[in-house]
PDB file of C-alpha atoms in Angstrom:
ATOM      1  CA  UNK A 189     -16.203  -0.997   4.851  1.00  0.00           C
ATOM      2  CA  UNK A 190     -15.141  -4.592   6.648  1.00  0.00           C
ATOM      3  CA  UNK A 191     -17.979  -6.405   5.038  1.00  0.00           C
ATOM      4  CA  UNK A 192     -16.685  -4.662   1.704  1.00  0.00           C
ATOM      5  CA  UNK A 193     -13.761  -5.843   1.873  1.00  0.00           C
ATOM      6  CA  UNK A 194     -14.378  -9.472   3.097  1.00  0.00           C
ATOM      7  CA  UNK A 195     -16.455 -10.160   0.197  1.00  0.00           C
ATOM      8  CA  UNK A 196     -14.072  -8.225  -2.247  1.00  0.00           C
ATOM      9  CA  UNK A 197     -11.021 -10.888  -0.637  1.00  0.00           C
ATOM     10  CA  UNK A 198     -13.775 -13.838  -1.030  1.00  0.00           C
ATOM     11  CA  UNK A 199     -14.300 -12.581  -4.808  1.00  0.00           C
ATOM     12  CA  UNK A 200     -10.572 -12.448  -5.391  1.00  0.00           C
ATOM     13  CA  UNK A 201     -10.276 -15.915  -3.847  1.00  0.00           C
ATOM     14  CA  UNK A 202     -12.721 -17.952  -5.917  1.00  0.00           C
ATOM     15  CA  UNK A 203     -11.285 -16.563  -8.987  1.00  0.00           C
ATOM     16  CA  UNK A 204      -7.542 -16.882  -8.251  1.00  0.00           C
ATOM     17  CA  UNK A 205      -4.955 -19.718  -7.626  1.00  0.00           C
ATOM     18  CA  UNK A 206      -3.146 -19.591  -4.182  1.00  0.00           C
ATOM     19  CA  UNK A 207       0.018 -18.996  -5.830  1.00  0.00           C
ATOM     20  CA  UNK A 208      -0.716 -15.733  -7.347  1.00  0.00           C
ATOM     21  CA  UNK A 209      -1.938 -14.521  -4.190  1.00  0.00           C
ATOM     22  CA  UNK A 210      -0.768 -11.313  -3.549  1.00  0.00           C
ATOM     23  CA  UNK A 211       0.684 -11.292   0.004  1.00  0.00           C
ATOM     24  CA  UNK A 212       4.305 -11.636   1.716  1.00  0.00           C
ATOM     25  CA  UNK A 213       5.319 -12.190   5.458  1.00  0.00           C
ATOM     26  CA  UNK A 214       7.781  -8.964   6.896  1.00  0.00           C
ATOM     27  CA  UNK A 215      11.344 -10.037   6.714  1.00  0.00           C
ATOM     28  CA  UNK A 216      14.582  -8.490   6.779  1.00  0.00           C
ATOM     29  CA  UNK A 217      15.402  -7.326   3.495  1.00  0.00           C
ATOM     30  CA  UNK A 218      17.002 -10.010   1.030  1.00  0.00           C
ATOM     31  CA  UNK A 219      16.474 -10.324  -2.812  1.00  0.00           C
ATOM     32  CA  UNK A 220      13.507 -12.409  -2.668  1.00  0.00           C
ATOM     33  CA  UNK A 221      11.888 -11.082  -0.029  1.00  0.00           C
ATOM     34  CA  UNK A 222       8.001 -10.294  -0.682  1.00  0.00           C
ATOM     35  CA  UNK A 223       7.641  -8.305   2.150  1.00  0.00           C
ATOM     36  CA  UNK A 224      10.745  -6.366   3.630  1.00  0.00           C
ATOM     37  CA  UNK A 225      10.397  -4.817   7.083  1.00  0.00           C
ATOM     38  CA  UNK A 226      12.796  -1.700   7.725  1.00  0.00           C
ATOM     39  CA  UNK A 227      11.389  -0.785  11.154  1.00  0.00           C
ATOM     40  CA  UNK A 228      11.371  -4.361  13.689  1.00  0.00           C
ATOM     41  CA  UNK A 229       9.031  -2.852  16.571  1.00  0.00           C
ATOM     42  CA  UNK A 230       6.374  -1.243  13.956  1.00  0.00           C
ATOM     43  CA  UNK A 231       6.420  -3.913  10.862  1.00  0.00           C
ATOM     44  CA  UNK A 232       7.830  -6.965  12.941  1.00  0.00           C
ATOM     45  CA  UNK A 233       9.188  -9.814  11.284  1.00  0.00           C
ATOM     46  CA  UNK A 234       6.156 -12.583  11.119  1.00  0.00           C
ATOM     47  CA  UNK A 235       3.696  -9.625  10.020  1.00  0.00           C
ATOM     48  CA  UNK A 236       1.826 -10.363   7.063  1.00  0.00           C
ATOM     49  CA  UNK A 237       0.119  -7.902   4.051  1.00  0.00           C
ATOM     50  CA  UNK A 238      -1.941  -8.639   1.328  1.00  0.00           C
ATOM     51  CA  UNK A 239      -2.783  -6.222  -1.396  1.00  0.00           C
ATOM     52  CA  UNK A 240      -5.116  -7.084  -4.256  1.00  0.00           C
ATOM     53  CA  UNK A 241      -5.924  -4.784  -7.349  1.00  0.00           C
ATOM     54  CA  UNK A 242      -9.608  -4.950  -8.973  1.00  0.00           C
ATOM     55  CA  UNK A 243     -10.505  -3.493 -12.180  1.00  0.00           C
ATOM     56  CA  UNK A 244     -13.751  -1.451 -11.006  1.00  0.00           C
ATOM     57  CA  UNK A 245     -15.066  -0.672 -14.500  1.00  0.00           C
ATOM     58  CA  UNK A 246     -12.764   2.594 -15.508  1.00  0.00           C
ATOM     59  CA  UNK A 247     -11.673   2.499 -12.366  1.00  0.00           C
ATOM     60  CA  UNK A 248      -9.629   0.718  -9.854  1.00  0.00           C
ATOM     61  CA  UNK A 249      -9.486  -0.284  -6.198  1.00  0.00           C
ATOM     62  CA  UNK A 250      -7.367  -1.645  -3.874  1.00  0.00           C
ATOM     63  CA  UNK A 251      -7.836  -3.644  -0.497  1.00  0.00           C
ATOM     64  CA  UNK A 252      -5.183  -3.869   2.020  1.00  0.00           C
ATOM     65  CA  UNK A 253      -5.460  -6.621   4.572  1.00  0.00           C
ATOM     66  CA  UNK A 254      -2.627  -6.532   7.259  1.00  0.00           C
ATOM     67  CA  UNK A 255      -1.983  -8.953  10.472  1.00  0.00           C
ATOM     68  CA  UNK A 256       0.243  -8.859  13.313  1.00  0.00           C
ATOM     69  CA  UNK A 257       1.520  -5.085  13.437  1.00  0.00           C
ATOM     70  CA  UNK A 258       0.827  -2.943  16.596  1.00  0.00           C
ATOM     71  CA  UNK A 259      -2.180  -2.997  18.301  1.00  0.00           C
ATOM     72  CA  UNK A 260      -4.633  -0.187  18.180  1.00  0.00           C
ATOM     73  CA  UNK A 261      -1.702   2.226  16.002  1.00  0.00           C
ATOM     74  CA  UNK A 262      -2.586   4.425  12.647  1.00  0.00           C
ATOM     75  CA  UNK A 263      -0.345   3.520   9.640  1.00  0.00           C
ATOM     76  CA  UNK A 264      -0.805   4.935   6.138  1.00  0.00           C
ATOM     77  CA  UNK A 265       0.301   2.965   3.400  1.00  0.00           C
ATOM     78  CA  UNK A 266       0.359   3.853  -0.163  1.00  0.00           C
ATOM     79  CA  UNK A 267       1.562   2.247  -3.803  1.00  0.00           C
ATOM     80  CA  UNK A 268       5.295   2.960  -5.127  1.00  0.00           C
ATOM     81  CA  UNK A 269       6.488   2.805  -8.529  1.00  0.00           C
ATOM     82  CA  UNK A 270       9.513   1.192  -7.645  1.00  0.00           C
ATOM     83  CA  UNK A 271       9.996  -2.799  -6.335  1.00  0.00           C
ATOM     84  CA  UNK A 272      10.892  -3.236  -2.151  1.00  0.00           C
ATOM     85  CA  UNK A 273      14.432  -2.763  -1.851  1.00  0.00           C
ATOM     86  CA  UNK A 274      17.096  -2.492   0.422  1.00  0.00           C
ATOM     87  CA  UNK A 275      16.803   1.001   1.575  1.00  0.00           C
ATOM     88  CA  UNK A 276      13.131   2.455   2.551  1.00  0.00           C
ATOM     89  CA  UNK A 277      13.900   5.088  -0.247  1.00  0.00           C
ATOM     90  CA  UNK A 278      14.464   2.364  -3.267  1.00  0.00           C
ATOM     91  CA  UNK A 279      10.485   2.071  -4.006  1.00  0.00           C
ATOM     92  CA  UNK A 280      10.299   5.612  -5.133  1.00  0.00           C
ATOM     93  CA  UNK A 281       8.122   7.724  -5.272  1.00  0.00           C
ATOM     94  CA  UNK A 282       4.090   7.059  -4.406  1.00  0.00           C
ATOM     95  CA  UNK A 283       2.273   6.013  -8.147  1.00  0.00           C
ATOM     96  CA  UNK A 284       0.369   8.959  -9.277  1.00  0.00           C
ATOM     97  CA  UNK A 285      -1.932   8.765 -12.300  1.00  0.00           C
ATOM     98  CA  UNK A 286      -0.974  12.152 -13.596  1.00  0.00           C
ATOM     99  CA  UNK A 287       2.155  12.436 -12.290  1.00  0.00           C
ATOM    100  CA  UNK A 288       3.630  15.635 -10.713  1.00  0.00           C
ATOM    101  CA  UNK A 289       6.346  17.384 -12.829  1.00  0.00           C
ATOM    102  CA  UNK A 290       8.115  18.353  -9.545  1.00  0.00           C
ATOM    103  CA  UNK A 291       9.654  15.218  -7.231  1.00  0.00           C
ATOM    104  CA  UNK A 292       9.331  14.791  -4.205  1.00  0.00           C
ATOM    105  CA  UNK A 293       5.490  15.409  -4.717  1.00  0.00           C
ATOM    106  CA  UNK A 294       3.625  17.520  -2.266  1.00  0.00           C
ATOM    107  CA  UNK A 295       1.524  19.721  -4.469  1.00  0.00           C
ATOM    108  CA  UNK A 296      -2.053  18.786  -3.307  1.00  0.00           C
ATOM    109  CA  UNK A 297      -2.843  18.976  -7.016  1.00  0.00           C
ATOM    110  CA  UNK A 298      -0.757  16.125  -7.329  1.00  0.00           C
ATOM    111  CA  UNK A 299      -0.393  14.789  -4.095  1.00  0.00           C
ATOM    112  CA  UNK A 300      -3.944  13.987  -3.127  1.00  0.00           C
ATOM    113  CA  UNK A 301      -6.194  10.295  -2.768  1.00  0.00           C
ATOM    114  CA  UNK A 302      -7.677  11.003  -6.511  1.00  0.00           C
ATOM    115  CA  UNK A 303      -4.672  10.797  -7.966  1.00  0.00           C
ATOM    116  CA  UNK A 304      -2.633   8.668  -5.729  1.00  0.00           C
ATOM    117  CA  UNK A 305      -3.495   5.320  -3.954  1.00  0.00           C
ATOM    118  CA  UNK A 306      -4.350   6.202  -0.196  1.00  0.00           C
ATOM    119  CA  UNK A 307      -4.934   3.439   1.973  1.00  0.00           C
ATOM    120  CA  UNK A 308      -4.501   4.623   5.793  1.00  0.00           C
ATOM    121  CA  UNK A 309      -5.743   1.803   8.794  1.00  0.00           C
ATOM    122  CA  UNK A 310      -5.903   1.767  12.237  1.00  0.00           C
ATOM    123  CA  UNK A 311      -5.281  -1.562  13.755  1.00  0.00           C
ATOM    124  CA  UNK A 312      -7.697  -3.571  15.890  1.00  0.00           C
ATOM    125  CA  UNK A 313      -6.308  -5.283  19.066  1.00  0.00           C
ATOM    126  CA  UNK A 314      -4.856  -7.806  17.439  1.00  0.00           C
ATOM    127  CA  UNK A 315      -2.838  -5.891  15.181  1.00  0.00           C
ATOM    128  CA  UNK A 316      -4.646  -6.179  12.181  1.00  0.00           C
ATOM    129  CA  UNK A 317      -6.797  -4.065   9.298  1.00  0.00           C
ATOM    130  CA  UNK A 318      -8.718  -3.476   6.518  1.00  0.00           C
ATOM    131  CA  UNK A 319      -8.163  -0.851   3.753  1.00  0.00           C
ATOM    132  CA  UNK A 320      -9.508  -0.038   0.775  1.00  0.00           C
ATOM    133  CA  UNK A 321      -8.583   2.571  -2.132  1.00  0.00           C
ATOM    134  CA  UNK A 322     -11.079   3.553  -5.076  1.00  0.00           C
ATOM    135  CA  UNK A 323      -9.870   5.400  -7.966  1.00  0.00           C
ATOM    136  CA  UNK A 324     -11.619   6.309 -11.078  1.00  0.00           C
ATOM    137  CA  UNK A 325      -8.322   5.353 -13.814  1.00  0.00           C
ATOM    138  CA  UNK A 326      -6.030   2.561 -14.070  1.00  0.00           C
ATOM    139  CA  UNK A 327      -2.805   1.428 -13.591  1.00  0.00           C
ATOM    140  CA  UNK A 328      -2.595   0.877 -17.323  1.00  0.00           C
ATOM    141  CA  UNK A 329       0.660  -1.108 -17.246  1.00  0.00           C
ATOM    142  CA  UNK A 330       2.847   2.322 -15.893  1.00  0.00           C
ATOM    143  CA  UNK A 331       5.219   1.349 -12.926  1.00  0.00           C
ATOM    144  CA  UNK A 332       3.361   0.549  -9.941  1.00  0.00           C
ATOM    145  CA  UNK A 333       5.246  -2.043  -8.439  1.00  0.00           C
ATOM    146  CA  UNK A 334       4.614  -2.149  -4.459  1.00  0.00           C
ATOM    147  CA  UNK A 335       3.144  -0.925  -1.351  1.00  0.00           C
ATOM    148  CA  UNK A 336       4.613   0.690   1.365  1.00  0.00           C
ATOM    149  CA  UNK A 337       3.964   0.932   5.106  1.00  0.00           C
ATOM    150  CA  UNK A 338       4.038   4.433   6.529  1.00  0.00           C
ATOM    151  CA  UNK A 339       4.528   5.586  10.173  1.00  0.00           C
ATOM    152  CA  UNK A 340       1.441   7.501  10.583  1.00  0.00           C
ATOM    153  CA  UNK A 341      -1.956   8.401   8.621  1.00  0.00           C
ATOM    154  CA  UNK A 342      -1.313  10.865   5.303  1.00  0.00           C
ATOM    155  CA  UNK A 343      -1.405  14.166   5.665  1.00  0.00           C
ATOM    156  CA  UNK A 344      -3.075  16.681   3.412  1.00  0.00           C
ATOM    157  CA  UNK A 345       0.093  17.049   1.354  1.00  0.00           C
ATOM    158  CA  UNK A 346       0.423  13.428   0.467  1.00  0.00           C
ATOM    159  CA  UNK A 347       3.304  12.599   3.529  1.00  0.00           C
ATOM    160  CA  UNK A 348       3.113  10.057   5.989  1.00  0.00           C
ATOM    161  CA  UNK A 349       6.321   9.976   7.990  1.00  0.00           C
ATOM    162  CA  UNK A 350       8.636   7.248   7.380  1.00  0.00           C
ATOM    163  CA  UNK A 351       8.620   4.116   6.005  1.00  0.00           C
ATOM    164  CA  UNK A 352       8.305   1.201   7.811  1.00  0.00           C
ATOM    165  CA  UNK A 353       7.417  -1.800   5.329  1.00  0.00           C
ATOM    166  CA  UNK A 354       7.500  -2.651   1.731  1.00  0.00           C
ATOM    167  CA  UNK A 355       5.421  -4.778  -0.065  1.00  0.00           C
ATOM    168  CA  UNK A 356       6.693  -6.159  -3.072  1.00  0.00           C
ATOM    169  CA  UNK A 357       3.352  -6.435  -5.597  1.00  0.00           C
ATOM    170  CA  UNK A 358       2.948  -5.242  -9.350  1.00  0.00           C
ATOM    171  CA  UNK A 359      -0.297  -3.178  -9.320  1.00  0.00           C
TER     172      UNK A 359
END
């Protein structure tokens, strides 16, 4: 999965300016954060993330890339409808491509990694992971507009404890 991401990131890289890349350094929360950290000792401040969104034919995937979280510690991390905010709670709900009638989702009809972007990681020593996320729709321009940071890996009804990071990134 490493070597597919690396050459997903190197594919990404040759084909898009520096300035669009998609990544933001954990911060304290302020209005133009990219990356807002709401837990210090599990997201620290100096952290980075980097999520990129590839149009797989009908499909789409995502690859994660974090640095400089906690060593050797599972994290889940999935994409929000709403932008990074000052509460944990302000990026909504996860994006769902058909979304569930009832909120907060945890139907597993719903609430699952075919219709939802699942991207759980363990880090390595140095605090640091690859993820990636295959799904066979699109975004299709409906809200999708960052990526959270969750405590632990997702469970089978689509929770993963609280959350710790936000991403600011329009999928």
């Amino acid at each position: 999965m490493r070597v597919l991401a690396v050459a997903l990131l190197a594919l990404f890289a040759l084909a898009t300016p520096a300035s669009a890349t998609p990544s933001g350094t954990f911060e304290p929360y302020s209005p133009d954060a990219k990356a807002v950290t709401y837990d210090q000792v599990k997201v620290p401040v100096g952290s980075r993330a980097t999520a990129i969104r590839f149009s797989t034919g009908r499909g789409t995937a995502v690859l994660l890339l974090v640095h400089g979280l906690l060593p050797n510690r599972h994290y889940g991390a999935h994409v929000h409808v709403k932008p990074c905010g000052p509460l944990p709670a302000d990026a909504g709900p996860h994006f769902q491509n058909v979304p569930d009638p009832v909120q907060p989702s945890l139907d597993p009809a719903y609430a699952n990694p075919r219709n939802e972007v699942w991207l759980d990681f363990t880090t390595d020593a140095r605090g640091s992971a690859v993820a990636v996320s295959v799904n066979q729709w699109r975004f299709g321009g409906r809200p999708a507009k960052s990526l959270i940071i969750h405590d632990h890996h997702t469970h089978s009804d689509g929770t993963a404890g609280p959350r710790l990071g936000c991403l600011n990134k329009e999928f």
